[in-house]
Amino acid sequence: MKQIWIARDYSKCSGCRRCEIACSLKHEGEIWPEASRIRIFMLIPGIEVPHLCVQCPDYPCVEACPTNALSINKETSAVEVDKEKCIACGKCIDACPGKIPHMHPTKKHIIICNLCNGDPECVKVCQEGRWNALWTAPRPSGSLLSIKLYARTPQEITKDLARNIYGEEFEKEVK
Amino acid sequence: MLYGYNGKFIEVDLSNEKISIEKIDEQILREYIGGRALASKILWDRLGNKWEEVDPLGPENLLLFLTGPLTGYFPGARICVSGKSPQSNGIVGSTVGGNFAMELRCAGYDGIIVSGEAKKPVYLFIKDDFIEIKDASHIWGKRGIDTIKILINETLKDLSNKWSWKGLWKDPGILYIGPAGENKSRIAAVMSKWSHAAGYGGYGGVMGSKKLKAVVVKGSNSLPPVANKEKVLSLIAEVCRVSIQEKDDWRRWGTGYGGYGVGADTSSEPIRNWQEEWHDNKSFGVDKFEERVWIKRYWGDDGCPTTCLKLSAIKDGEFKGAITDNPDYELQAYLGTNLGIFTPEGNVYVASVVDDLGLCGIQGGNVLGFAAELYQRGILTKKDLGIELEWGNPKAFAKLAEKIAYRKGIGNILAEGTYRAALKLSKRKKIDLMKYAVQSKGIAIGAHGIRSGLDYPPIIAYACSVQGGDHTSVAGLIREELWKCELSMLFADSGVVCSFNVFKLDWLWDFLEAVTGWNITKEEWYEKIAARVLAIQRALLLLGGPDIYWDPRIHDENPERFYEPLPSGPKKGKATDKEDFLKTKSEYYKTLGWDEYGIPTSETLNKLGLKDVDNVLQKIRNKIYSS
């Protein structure tokens, strides 16, 4: 299997959140935005930020896990969560530069995007809608560190987008 | 088991700071579905016997935020805001998009019923089972953009402080009001995101009268279970497929693409307070916005495949800093052509000011146009207005909008909406100004004229609708077409779904059955459920009070302007045909089982199981038949 990566263009996100619906249906069997592995943050209306795992080349979350509940899928490069082993300590969140992993809203385990085994549902609906905010691309093989640049918090990303879209006065508003 | 509903409603009494959870009987939900239909039931049951005395802007009014069983499932979530309308003194079901409805459903509720009046400004905060009335003195007085920024930051802080759930919290759903609502303007909207508005009805003013600045909700559960999941998912896929593949006009240009069609082809766009309905700037609705002011071409609310919203911002020049969505067709018309403004920048600027003040763009644009025509005719002067209110001057209209929102000077009268302003100013100027007021039963008419006969609203659309001038719920009986039948639009408002994603009418009933498991046929909806709701809405509209009452013999009528021949365009000379109107009106009444004045007959009401409504209407019948 070719290693894929979910590429993203925040400025094109329509804020429709169909990715959240598709993801939660796939992984939870319900329409459940808070249990979606991809989450759209709208810290300022008009600036919607799809927030999901970037599969850092150094995997700080996997490193930080005290129970080996997190592992790397060799085929897809995605982080896999072993729900049985996960003790919901949140150390992976602390270790993630983008604070991307989050706790399942009702169950005691972490949730992280696993790339749907190479065929991500979020990308399918985004592509179906031709918004093209998300698309699958080959996992960059050269400078892997560039992927890591996407592991930022929604606040950080929103600040940059706010300046770009609305101007500097909006940048200050994101706390 | 109850499918498609949480079965729980939050009840908030602001006077006594009491919060409780109410369950509504399944039978009632089945008979009234949700949203606008359920609002009519709740309002009838709780306020019906004292309706005439209830001041819509007083503590005794109820403010309802209701979803429907389809909300969140049908692509494009909306919420229905209702109560006794300060515009019509009847009931209006006013819907708005945004992420609020989805959050509320995921928090475990189908709606919120607000009563009473807070002592000081408050906002309501809901996080699943945790519900709190919070102090809002720090945001009272703030405009829309500031309000929403503060509330998002504050809520995110609150969420991470109070709940040890690990990970980042996502932003909440927020409904709020701007200064116009705070100052109890009858044309204030309940707002969501930037510039999304539940404008018809004037419920922003009702929120303001209750000193309720906002409602903030964060839900962490899934949507309630449905009866036939497989069917629901295949229907969602079907709606999305058709919307994306076959409705590219909507996707690409939003409802604004109608600006070309309506302004040029159908000669039905308001120009300078409806003095004309056609203009030379044919392409105002499409390309002038796309390349010049849109910073986002596809913007949508939860689950929406069409994303017909656009986002506009002005980054330089005299209108720098203006932000609004789209503007959609209605606002291109009402805050553009209706004010003689034909530049996208000017239009976006006025729209952004109106949004930020929390005024309804349609009601606001209508009253601004009304005032400008009075200025044009020398009836209102600079002395009256404090402004040279020239057509096409965005700054002048923005200034007047400010005066309205803060009820300053002439703004205090105009904040009452076009109808009441016309009454007051007629008295003051000692001439009849109602002929310049383009409204129906206190509600400004949507930006689709009926004179040319080429646009969608039927000839009786506004005159006979229980929602007055509402262009999204026009009176008409062509059941096969959503936009020509109030009974079908009532379904969209009750479901509660975005009717812009309804490209096949059958989807609605298919969804209803798949979600709820109830076998409610289209016929049952039309003959019983919708007919019942329409009868209640009609009865309360005719009951009216306390300041204004409608006489169906006088007020089931088009605005005078619609009988003036169109002065320009390919349909020059065309006007509404009075005979055709009267004939269609009486057919409409007859089909609904209403008498010649549009009062539901005893027989009809008994058949619908509305004996109590019949008793109340007897009073109206006596009054009309004897005079």
CSV table of C-alpha atoms in Angstrom, one decimal, chain A residues 10-18 20-21 25 28-35 39-48 51 88-90 93 98-106 110 125 128-131 153-155 163-166 169-170 173-175, chain B residues 72-73 99 102-103 106 145-146 148-150 152-153 156 165-172 193-194 218-225 229 232-233 236-237 240-241 244-245 248 251 295-296 298-307 311-313 315 320-321 323:
chain,number,residue,atom,x,y,z
A,10,TYR,CA,-7.4,25.7,5.3
A,11,SER,CA,-8.5,28.7,3.3
A,12,LYS,CA,-10.7,26.5,1.2
A,13,CYS,CA,-12.6,24.9,4.1
A,14,SER,CA,-16.3,25.7,3.6
A,15,GLY,CA,-17.1,25.0,7.2
A,16,CYS,CA,-19.8,22.5,6.1
A,17,ARG,CA,-18.4,19.9,8.6
A,18,ARG,CA,-19.4,17.0,6.3
A,20,GLU,CA,-16.9,15.4,10.8
A,21,ILE,CA,-20.1,13.6,9.9
A,25,LEU,CA,-20.2,7.6,10.9
A,28,GLU,CA,-18.6,5.5,15.7
A,29,GLY,CA,-21.5,4.5,13.5
A,30,GLU,CA,-23.3,7.8,14.5
A,31,ILE,CA,-23.4,11.4,13.4
A,32,TRP,CA,-21.3,12.6,16.3
A,33,PRO,CA,-19.1,15.7,15.6
A,34,GLU,CA,-17.3,15.7,19.0
A,35,ALA,CA,-16.2,12.1,18.4
A,39,ARG,CA,-12.7,18.5,13.8
A,40,ILE,CA,-13.4,21.8,12.3
A,41,PHE,CA,-12.6,24.7,14.6
A,42,MET,CA,-14.3,28.0,13.9
A,43,LEU,CA,-12.6,30.4,16.4
A,44,ILE,CA,-13.6,33.3,14.2
A,45,PRO,CA,-16.5,32.8,11.8
A,46,GLY,CA,-15.3,32.5,8.3
A,47,ILE,CA,-12.1,31.0,9.4
A,48,GLU,CA,-12.6,27.3,9.6
A,51,HIS,CA,-7.8,19.9,12.6
A,88,ALA,CA,-6.8,8.2,29.0
A,89,CYS,CA,-4.0,10.0,30.7
A,90,GLY,CA,-3.7,12.6,28.0
A,93,ILE,CA,-2.1,15.4,23.8
A,98,GLY,CA,-0.8,20.8,17.7
A,99,LYS,CA,-2.8,19.4,20.6
A,100,ILE,CA,-4.5,17.2,18.0
A,101,PRO,CA,-5.4,14.0,19.8
A,102,HIS,CA,-8.5,14.3,21.9
A,103,MET,CA,-10.4,12.2,24.4
A,104,HIS,CA,-13.5,10.4,23.2
A,105,PRO,CA,-16.4,12.4,24.6
A,106,THR,CA,-18.0,9.5,26.4
A,110,ILE,CA,-8.0,8.8,23.1
A,125,VAL,CA,-16.8,14.0,1.1
A,128,GLU,CA,-17.2,15.0,-3.6
A,129,GLY,CA,-18.2,18.6,-2.7
A,130,ARG,CA,-15.2,20.0,-4.8
A,131,TRP,CA,-14.2,22.2,-1.9
A,153,THR,CA,-2.9,24.3,17.3
A,154,PRO,CA,-6.1,25.7,15.8
A,155,GLN,CA,-5.4,29.0,17.6
A,163,ARG,CA,-4.4,38.2,9.3
A,164,ASN,CA,-4.6,36.9,5.7
A,165,ILE,CA,-8.3,36.9,5.4
A,166,TYR,CA,-9.5,39.9,7.5
A,169,GLU,CA,-6.9,43.5,13.9
A,170,PHE,CA,-8.5,40.0,13.8
A,173,GLU,CA,-8.6,38.4,18.8
A,174,VAL,CA,-7.5,34.7,19.0
A,175,LYS,CA,-6.5,34.0,22.6
B,72,GLY,CA,-28.8,17.6,11.6
B,73,TYR,CA,-29.8,14.7,9.5
B,99,ASN,CA,-23.8,25.5,14.1
B,102,MET,CA,-26.4,20.8,15.8
B,103,GLU,CA,-24.8,21.7,19.1
B,106,CYS,CA,-25.9,17.0,20.5
B,145,ILE,CA,-18.7,40.9,15.8
B,146,ASP,CA,-17.4,41.9,19.3
B,148,ILE,CA,-19.2,36.6,19.2
B,149,LYS,CA,-15.4,37.0,19.6
B,150,ILE,CA,-15.8,37.5,23.3
B,152,ILE,CA,-16.1,32.2,21.9
B,153,ASN,CA,-13.0,33.0,23.9
B,156,LEU,CA,-13.5,27.9,25.5
B,165,TRP,CA,-12.2,16.2,29.5
B,166,LYS,CA,-8.8,16.1,27.8
B,167,GLY,CA,-8.0,17.8,24.5
B,168,LEU,CA,-9.0,21.0,22.9
B,169,TRP,CA,-12.6,22.2,23.1
B,170,LYS,CA,-14.2,23.1,19.9
B,171,ASP,CA,-16.1,26.4,19.6
B,172,PRO,CA,-19.7,26.4,20.8
B,193,LYS,CA,-22.1,33.4,13.2
B,194,TRP,CA,-21.5,36.7,11.4
B,218,LYS,CA,-21.8,22.9,23.5
B,219,GLY,CA,-23.0,19.4,23.0
B,220,SER,CA,-20.8,16.4,23.2
B,221,ASN,CA,-23.2,13.5,22.3
B,222,SER,CA,-24.3,12.1,19.0
B,223,LEU,CA,-27.5,13.0,17.3
B,224,PRO,CA,-30.5,11.0,18.6
B,225,PRO,CA,-31.1,7.6,17.1
B,229,LYS,CA,-30.5,4.4,9.7
B,232,VAL,CA,-31.4,8.0,6.4
B,233,LEU,CA,-27.8,7.6,5.3
B,236,ILE,CA,-28.3,12.1,3.0
B,237,ALA,CA,-26.1,10.8,0.2
B,240,CYS,CA,-25.8,15.7,-1.3
B,241,ARG,CA,-25.2,14.1,-4.7
B,244,ILE,CA,-23.5,19.0,-5.6
B,245,GLN,CA,-23.8,17.7,-9.1
B,248,ASP,CA,-24.1,24.4,-9.5
B,251,ARG,CA,-23.1,26.5,-5.2
B,295,ILE,CA,-12.9,36.1,0.3
B,296,LYS,CA,-14.5,32.7,0.6
B,298,TYR,CA,-18.1,28.3,-0.5
B,299,TRP,CA,-19.3,28.8,3.0
B,300,GLY,CA,-21.9,26.6,4.6
B,301,ASP,CA,-23.5,25.3,7.8
B,302,ASP,CA,-23.5,21.9,9.4
B,303,GLY,CA,-23.8,19.1,6.8
B,304,CYS,CA,-24.5,21.4,3.9
B,305,PRO,CA,-23.5,20.1,0.4
B,306,THR,CA,-24.5,23.3,-1.4
B,307,THR,CA,-22.6,25.9,0.7
B,311,LEU,CA,-18.0,35.6,2.6
B,312,SER,CA,-17.3,39.1,1.6
B,313,ALA,CA,-14.8,41.5,3.1
B,315,LYS,CA,-9.9,45.3,2.6
B,320,LYS,CA,-12.5,49.0,4.7
B,321,GLY,CA,-13.2,46.4,7.4
B,323,ILE,CA,-17.6,41.9,6.6
